[in-house]
CSV table of N, CA and C in Angstrom, one decimal:
chain,number,residue,atom,x,y,z
A,1,GLN,N,-16.3,10.7,3.3
A,1,GLN,CA,-15.1,10.6,4.1
A,1,GLN,C,-14.7,9.1,4.1
A,2,VAL,N,-13.4,8.9,3.9
A,2,VAL,CA,-12.9,7.5,3.9
A,2,VAL,C,-11.9,7.4,5.0
A,3,GLN,N,-12.0,6.4,5.8
A,3,GLN,CA,-11.1,6.1,6.9
A,3,GLN,C,-10.4,4.8,6.6
A,4,LEU,N,-9.1,4.8,6.8
A,4,LEU,CA,-8.2,3.6,6.4
A,4,LEU,C,-7.5,3.1,7.6
A,5,VAL,N,-7.4,1.8,7.7
A,5,VAL,CA,-6.7,1.2,8.9
A,5,VAL,C,-5.8,0.1,8.3
A,6,GLU,N,-4.5,0.3,8.5
A,6,GLU,CA,-3.6,-0.7,8.0
A,6,GLU,C,-3.3,-1.7,9.2
A,7,SER,N,-2.9,-2.9,8.7
A,7,SER,CA,-2.5,-4.0,9.7
A,7,SER,C,-1.6,-4.9,9.0
A,8,GLY,N,-0.9,-5.7,9.8
A,8,GLY,CA,-0.1,-6.8,9.2
A,8,GLY,C,1.4,-6.5,9.2
A,9,GLY,N,1.8,-5.3,9.7
A,9,GLY,CA,3.3,-5.0,9.8
A,9,GLY,C,3.9,-5.8,10.9
A,10,GLY,N,5.2,-5.7,11.0
A,10,GLY,CA,5.9,-6.4,12.0
A,10,GLY,C,7.4,-6.5,11.7
A,11,SER,N,8.1,-7.4,12.4
A,11,SER,CA,9.5,-7.7,12.1
A,11,SER,C,9.6,-8.9,11.3
A,12,ALA,N,10.6,-8.9,10.4
A,12,ALA,CA,10.9,-10.1,9.6
A,12,ALA,C,12.4,-10.2,9.3
A,13,GLN,N,12.8,-11.3,8.9
A,13,GLN,CA,14.2,-11.5,8.4
A,13,GLN,C,14.2,-11.4,6.9
A,14,ALA,N,15.4,-11.0,6.4
A,14,ALA,CA,15.5,-10.9,5.0
A,14,ALA,C,15.1,-12.3,4.3
A,15,GLY,N,14.3,-12.2,3.3
A,15,GLY,CA,13.8,-13.3,2.6
A,15,GLY,C,12.5,-13.8,3.0
A,16,ASP,N,12.0,-13.3,4.2
A,16,ASP,CA,10.7,-13.6,4.7
A,16,ASP,C,9.6,-12.9,3.9
A,17,SER,N,8.3,-13.2,4.2
A,17,SER,CA,7.2,-12.6,3.6
A,17,SER,C,6.3,-12.0,4.7
A,18,LEU,N,5.6,-11.0,4.3
A,18,LEU,CA,4.6,-10.3,5.1
A,18,LEU,C,3.5,-9.9,4.2
A,19,THR,N,2.3,-9.9,4.8
A,19,THR,CA,1.1,-9.4,4.0
A,19,THR,C,0.5,-8.2,4.8
A,20,LEU,N,0.4,-7.1,4.2
A,20,LEU,CA,-0.3,-5.9,4.8
A,20,LEU,C,-1.7,-5.9,4.3
A,21,SER,N,-2.6,-5.4,5.2
A,21,SER,CA,-4.0,-5.2,4.8
A,21,SER,C,-4.4,-3.7,5.1
A,22,CYS,N,-5.3,-3.2,4.3
A,22,CYS,CA,-5.8,-1.9,4.6
A,22,CYS,C,-7.3,-1.9,4.4
A,23,ALA,N,-8.0,-1.8,5.5
A,23,ALA,CA,-9.5,-1.8,5.5
A,23,ALA,C,-10.0,-0.4,5.5
A,24,ALA,N,-10.9,-0.2,4.6
A,24,ALA,CA,-11.5,1.2,4.3
A,24,ALA,C,-13.0,1.2,4.7
A,25,SER,N,-13.3,2.4,5.3
A,25,SER,CA,-14.8,2.6,5.5
A,25,SER,C,-15.3,3.3,4.4
A,26,GLY,N,-16.6,3.5,4.3
A,26,GLY,CA,-17.3,4.2,3.2
A,26,GLY,C,-17.8,3.4,2.1
A,27,ARG,N,-18.8,3.9,1.5
A,27,ARG,CA,-19.6,3.1,0.5
A,27,ARG,C,-19.0,3.2,-0.9
A,28,THR,N,-18.1,4.2,-1.1
A,28,THR,CA,-17.6,4.4,-2.5
A,28,THR,C,-16.2,3.9,-2.7
A,29,PHE,N,-15.8,2.9,-1.9
A,29,PHE,CA,-14.4,2.3,-1.9
A,29,PHE,C,-14.0,2.0,-3.4
A,30,SER,N,-15.0,1.4,-4.1
A,30,SER,CA,-14.6,0.8,-5.4
A,30,SER,C,-14.3,1.9,-6.4
A,31,ARG,N,-14.6,3.2,-6.1
A,31,ARG,CA,-14.3,4.3,-7.0
A,31,ARG,C,-12.9,4.9,-6.7
A,32,TYR,N,-12.3,4.4,-5.7
A,32,TYR,CA,-11.0,5.0,-5.3
A,32,TYR,C,-9.8,4.3,-5.9
A,33,THR,N,-8.8,5.0,-6.3
A,33,THR,CA,-7.5,4.5,-6.5
A,33,THR,C,-6.9,4.3,-5.1
A,34,MET,N,-6.3,3.1,-4.9
A,34,MET,CA,-5.7,2.8,-3.6
A,34,MET,C,-4.2,2.6,-3.8
A,35,GLY,N,-3.4,3.0,-2.9
A,35,GLY,CA,-2.0,2.9,-3.0
A,35,GLY,C,-1.3,2.6,-1.7
A,36,TRP,N,-0.1,2.0,-1.8
A,36,TRP,CA,0.8,1.7,-0.7
A,36,TRP,C,2.0,2.6,-0.9
A,37,PHE,N,2.3,3.3,0.1
A,37,PHE,CA,3.6,4.1,0.2
A,37,PHE,C,4.4,3.7,1.4
A,38,ARG,N,5.6,4.0,1.4
A,38,ARG,CA,6.4,3.7,2.6
A,38,ARG,C,7.3,4.9,2.9
A,39,GLN,N,7.7,5.0,4.1
A,39,GLN,CA,8.6,6.1,4.5
A,39,GLN,C,9.6,5.5,5.5
A,40,ALA,N,10.9,5.6,5.1
A,40,ALA,CA,12.0,5.2,5.9
A,40,ALA,C,12.5,6.4,6.7
A,41,PRO,N,13.1,6.2,7.8
A,41,PRO,CA,13.6,7.3,8.7
A,41,PRO,C,14.5,8.2,7.9
A,42,GLY,N,14.2,9.5,7.9
A,42,GLY,CA,14.9,10.5,7.2
A,42,GLY,C,14.7,10.6,5.8
A,43,LYS,N,13.7,9.9,5.3
A,43,LYS,CA,13.5,9.9,3.8
A,43,LYS,C,12.0,10.3,3.6
A,44,GLU,N,11.8,10.7,2.3
A,44,GLU,CA,10.4,11.1,2.0
A,44,GLU,C,9.6,9.8,1.7
A,45,ARG,N,8.3,10.0,1.8
A,45,ARG,CA,7.3,9.0,1.5
A,45,ARG,C,7.5,8.6,0.1
A,46,GLU,N,7.6,7.3,-0.2
A,46,GLU,CA,7.7,6.9,-1.6
A,46,GLU,C,6.7,5.9,-2.0
A,47,PHE,N,6.4,5.9,-3.3
A,47,PHE,CA,5.4,5.0,-3.8
A,47,PHE,C,5.9,3.5,-3.8
A,48,VAL,N,5.0,2.6,-3.5
A,48,VAL,CA,5.4,1.2,-3.5
A,48,VAL,C,4.5,0.5,-4.5
A,49,ALA,N,3.2,0.6,-4.4
A,49,ALA,CA,2.3,-0.1,-5.3
A,49,ALA,C,1.0,0.7,-5.3
A,50,GLY,N,0.2,0.5,-6.4
A,50,GLY,CA,-1.1,1.2,-6.4
A,50,GLY,C,-2.0,0.4,-7.4
A,51,ILE,N,-3.3,0.5,-7.1
A,51,ILE,CA,-4.3,-0.1,-8.0
A,51,ILE,C,-5.4,0.9,-8.2
A,52,SER,N,-5.7,1.1,-9.4
A,52,SER,CA,-6.7,2.1,-9.8
A,52,SER,C,-8.1,1.5,-9.6
A,53,TRP,N,-9.1,2.4,-9.7
A,53,TRP,CA,-10.5,1.9,-9.6
A,53,TRP,C,-10.9,1.0,-10.8
A,54,ILE,N,-10.1,1.0,-11.9
A,54,ILE,CA,-10.4,0.1,-13.0
A,54,ILE,C,-9.4,-1.0,-13.0
A,55,TRP,N,-8.8,-1.3,-11.8
A,55,TRP,CA,-8.0,-2.4,-11.5
A,55,TRP,C,-6.6,-2.5,-12.3
A,56,SER,N,-6.2,-1.3,-12.7
A,56,SER,CA,-4.8,-1.2,-13.3
A,56,SER,C,-3.8,-1.2,-12.1
A,57,ILE,N,-2.9,-2.1,-12.1
A,57,ILE,CA,-1.9,-2.2,-11.0
A,57,ILE,C,-0.5,-1.7,-11.4
A,58,HIS,N,0.1,-0.9,-10.5
A,58,HIS,CA,1.4,-0.3,-10.8
A,58,HIS,C,2.3,-0.6,-9.6
A,59,TYR,N,3.6,-0.8,-9.9
A,59,TYR,CA,4.6,-1.1,-8.9
A,59,TYR,C,5.8,-0.2,-9.1
A,60,ALA,N,6.4,0.1,-8.0
A,60,ALA,CA,7.7,0.8,-8.0
A,60,ALA,C,8.7,-0.3,-8.5
A,61,ASP,N,9.8,0.2,-9.1
A,61,ASP,CA,10.8,-0.8,-9.6
A,61,ASP,C,11.3,-1.7,-8.4
A,62,SER,N,11.4,-1.1,-7.3
A,62,SER,CA,11.9,-1.9,-6.1
A,62,SER,C,11.0,-3.0,-5.7
A,63,ALA,N,9.7,-2.9,-6.1
A,63,ALA,CA,8.7,-3.8,-5.6
A,63,ALA,C,8.3,-4.9,-6.7
A,64,LYS,N,8.7,-4.6,-7.9
A,64,LYS,CA,8.3,-5.5,-9.0
A,64,LYS,C,8.9,-6.9,-8.8
A,65,GLY,N,8.1,-7.9,-9.0
A,65,GLY,CA,8.6,-9.3,-8.9
A,65,GLY,C,8.6,-9.8,-7.5
A,66,ARG,N,8.4,-8.9,-6.5
A,66,ARG,CA,8.5,-9.3,-5.1
A,66,ARG,C,7.2,-9.1,-4.4
A,67,PHE,N,6.5,-7.9,-4.7
A,67,PHE,CA,5.3,-7.5,-4.1
A,67,PHE,C,4.1,-7.7,-5.0
A,68,THR,N,3.0,-8.0,-4.4
A,68,THR,CA,1.7,-8.1,-5.2
A,68,THR,C,0.6,-7.4,-4.4
A,69,MET,N,0.0,-6.5,-5.1
A,69,MET,CA,-1.1,-5.7,-4.5
A,69,MET,C,-2.4,-6.2,-5.1
A,70,SER,N,-3.4,-6.3,-4.3
A,70,SER,CA,-4.7,-6.7,-4.7
A,70,SER,C,-5.8,-5.9,-3.9
A,71,ARG,N,-7.0,-6.0,-4.4
A,71,ARG,CA,-8.1,-5.3,-3.8
A,71,ARG,C,-9.3,-6.2,-3.8
A,72,ASP,N,-10.1,-6.1,-2.7
A,72,ASP,CA,-11.4,-6.9,-2.6
A,72,ASP,C,-12.4,-5.8,-2.3
A,73,ASN,N,-13.1,-5.4,-3.3
A,73,ASN,CA,-14.1,-4.4,-3.2
A,73,ASN,C,-15.3,-4.8,-2.3
A,74,ALA,N,-15.6,-6.1,-2.2
A,74,ALA,CA,-16.6,-6.6,-1.4
A,74,ALA,C,-16.3,-6.5,0.1
A,75,LYS,N,-15.0,-6.5,0.4
A,75,LYS,CA,-14.5,-6.3,1.8
A,75,LYS,C,-14.0,-4.9,2.0
A,76,ASN,N,-14.0,-4.1,1.0
A,76,ASN,CA,-13.4,-2.7,1.2
A,76,ASN,C,-11.9,-2.8,1.7
A,77,THR,N,-11.2,-3.7,1.1
A,77,THR,CA,-9.8,-4.0,1.6
A,77,THR,C,-8.9,-4.1,0.5
A,78,VAL,N,-7.7,-3.6,0.7
A,78,VAL,CA,-6.6,-3.8,-0.2
A,78,VAL,C,-5.5,-4.5,0.5
A,79,TYR,N,-4.7,-5.3,-0.2
A,79,TYR,CA,-3.6,-6.1,0.4
A,79,TYR,C,-2.3,-5.8,-0.3
A,80,LEU,N,-1.2,-6.0,0.4
A,80,LEU,CA,0.1,-6.0,-0.2
A,80,LEU,C,0.9,-7.2,0.3
A,81,GLN,N,1.0,-8.1,-0.6
A,81,GLN,CA,1.8,-9.3,-0.3
A,81,GLN,C,3.2,-9.0,-0.6
A,82,MET,N,4.1,-9.1,0.4
A,82,MET,CA,5.5,-8.8,0.2
A,82,MET,C,6.3,-10.1,0.4
A,83,ASN,N,7.0,-10.5,-0.6
A,83,ASN,CA,7.9,-11.6,-0.6
A,83,ASN,C,9.3,-11.2,-0.7
A,84,SER,N,10.2,-12.1,-0.3
A,84,SER,CA,11.7,-11.9,-0.5
A,84,SER,C,12.1,-10.5,0.1
A,85,LEU,N,11.6,-10.3,1.3
A,85,LEU,CA,11.9,-9.0,1.9
A,85,LEU,C,13.3,-8.7,2.1
A,86,LYS,N,13.7,-7.4,1.9
A,86,LYS,CA,15.1,-7.0,2.1
A,86,LYS,C,15.1,-5.9,3.2
A,87,PRO,N,16.3,-5.7,3.8
A,87,PRO,CA,16.4,-4.7,4.8
A,87,PRO,C,16.0,-3.3,4.3
A,88,GLU,N,16.2,-3.0,3.1
A,88,GLU,CA,15.8,-1.7,2.5
A,88,GLU,C,14.3,-1.6,2.4
A,89,ASP,N,13.5,-2.6,2.6
A,89,ASP,CA,12.1,-2.5,2.6
A,89,ASP,C,11.6,-2.0,4.0
A,90,THR,N,12.5,-1.8,4.9
A,90,THR,CA,12.1,-1.3,6.2
A,90,THR,C,11.5,0.1,6.1
A,91,GLY,N,10.4,0.3,6.9
A,91,GLY,CA,9.8,1.7,6.9
A,91,GLY,C,8.4,1.6,7.4
A,92,ILE,N,7.8,2.7,7.5
A,92,ILE,CA,6.3,2.7,7.8
A,92,ILE,C,5.6,2.7,6.5
A,93,TYR,N,4.7,1.7,6.5
A,93,TYR,CA,3.9,1.6,5.2
A,93,TYR,C,2.5,2.2,5.4
A,94,TYR,N,2.2,3.1,4.5
A,94,TYR,CA,0.9,3.8,4.6
A,94,TYR,C,0.0,3.4,3.4
A,95,CYS,N,-1.3,3.3,3.7
A,95,CYS,CA,-2.3,3.0,2.7
A,95,CYS,C,-3.0,4.4,2.4
A,96,GLY,N,-3.2,4.6,1.1
A,96,GLY,CA,-3.8,5.9,0.7
A,96,GLY,C,-5.0,5.6,-0.2
A,97,ALA,N,-5.9,6.5,-0.2
A,97,ALA,CA,-7.1,6.5,-1.1
A,97,ALA,C,-7.2,7.8,-1.8
A,98,GLY,N,-7.4,7.8,-3.2
A,98,GLY,CA,-7.5,9.0,-3.9
A,98,GLY,C,-8.2,8.8,-5.2
A,99,LEU,N,-8.3,9.9,-5.9
A,99,LEU,CA,-9.1,9.9,-7.2
A,99,LEU,C,-8.2,10.3,-8.4
A,100,GLY,N,-6.9,10.4,-8.2
A,100,GLY,CA,-6.0,10.8,-9.2
A,100,GLY,C,-4.9,9.8,-9.6
A,101,SER,N,-3.7,10.3,-9.8
A,101,SER,CA,-2.6,9.5,-10.2
A,101,SER,C,-2.3,8.4,-9.2
A,102,VAL,N,-2.0,7.2,-9.7
A,102,VAL,CA,-1.6,6.1,-8.9
A,102,VAL,C,-0.3,6.4,-8.1
A,103,ARG,N,0.7,6.9,-8.8
A,103,ARG,CA,2.0,7.0,-8.3
A,103,ARG,C,2.3,8.2,-7.4
A,104,SER,N,1.5,9.2,-7.5
A,104,SER,CA,1.8,10.5,-6.8
A,104,SER,C,1.1,10.6,-5.5
A,105,ALA,N,1.9,10.7,-4.4
A,105,ALA,CA,1.3,10.8,-3.1
A,105,ALA,C,0.4,12.0,-3.0
A,106,GLY,N,0.7,13.1,-3.7
A,106,GLY,CA,-0.2,14.3,-3.7
A,106,GLY,C,-1.6,14.0,-4.2
A,107,SER,N,-1.8,12.9,-4.9
A,107,SER,CA,-3.1,12.6,-5.5
A,107,SER,C,-4.0,11.9,-4.5
A,108,TYR,N,-3.5,11.5,-3.3
A,108,TYR,CA,-4.2,10.8,-2.3
A,108,TYR,C,-4.8,11.7,-1.3
A,109,ASP,N,-6.1,11.6,-1.0
A,109,ASP,CA,-6.8,12.5,-0.1
A,109,ASP,C,-6.9,11.9,1.3
A,110,HIS,N,-6.8,10.6,1.4
A,110,HIS,CA,-7.0,9.9,2.6
A,110,HIS,C,-5.8,9.0,2.9
A,111,TRP,N,-5.4,9.0,4.2
A,111,TRP,CA,-4.3,8.1,4.6
A,111,TRP,C,-4.6,7.4,5.9
A,112,GLY,N,-4.1,6.2,6.0
A,112,GLY,CA,-4.1,5.5,7.2
A,112,GLY,C,-3.0,5.9,8.2
A,113,GLN,N,-3.0,5.3,9.3
A,113,GLN,CA,-2.0,5.7,10.3
A,113,GLN,C,-0.7,5.1,10.1
A,114,GLY,N,-0.6,4.1,9.3
A,114,GLY,CA,0.7,3.5,8.9
A,114,GLY,C,0.9,2.3,9.8
A,115,THR,N,1.7,1.3,9.2
A,115,THR,CA,2.1,0.2,10.0
A,115,THR,C,3.6,-0.1,9.7
A,116,GLN,N,4.3,-0.4,10.8
A,116,GLN,CA,5.8,-0.5,10.7
A,116,GLN,C,6.2,-1.8,10.2
A,117,VAL,N,7.1,-1.8,9.3
A,117,VAL,CA,7.7,-3.1,8.8
A,117,VAL,C,9.2,-2.9,9.0
A,118,THR,N,9.8,-3.9,9.7
A,118,THR,CA,11.2,-3.9,9.9
A,118,THR,C,11.8,-5.2,9.5
A,119,VAL,N,12.8,-5.1,8.6
A,119,VAL,CA,13.4,-6.3,8.0
A,119,VAL,C,14.9,-6.2,8.4
A,120,SER,N,15.3,-7.3,9.0
A,120,SER,CA,16.7,-7.4,9.4
A,120,SER,C,17.4,-8.4,8.6
A,121,SER,N,18.7,-8.2,8.4
A,121,SER,CA,19.5,-9.1,7.6
A,121,SER,C,20.0,-10.3,8.3
């Protein structure tokens, strides 16, 4: 069983930066694909970034060039560095752990409780 706890969300102005963290429990963290998804009010959860257990990193088009995902297996933690934030980045950001496709929410078996990110113009 993997438990995930996100942190680092908050309020920001457009153009600001925020860094999200996701700390995982469990001894098999390095074997998991880890992903960041977000959900805006009234919308479905969407893929933001993901990193496979072999360190292949993927980004949604909306995140490319602005967001950077990384993982530290020694700390059982993944990060999402978000730069040049836009109002459309607003939403609840969820960290997920799974053993399948990086981009598909259905591939993730474990989710954190989410952290709110609000970006104002």
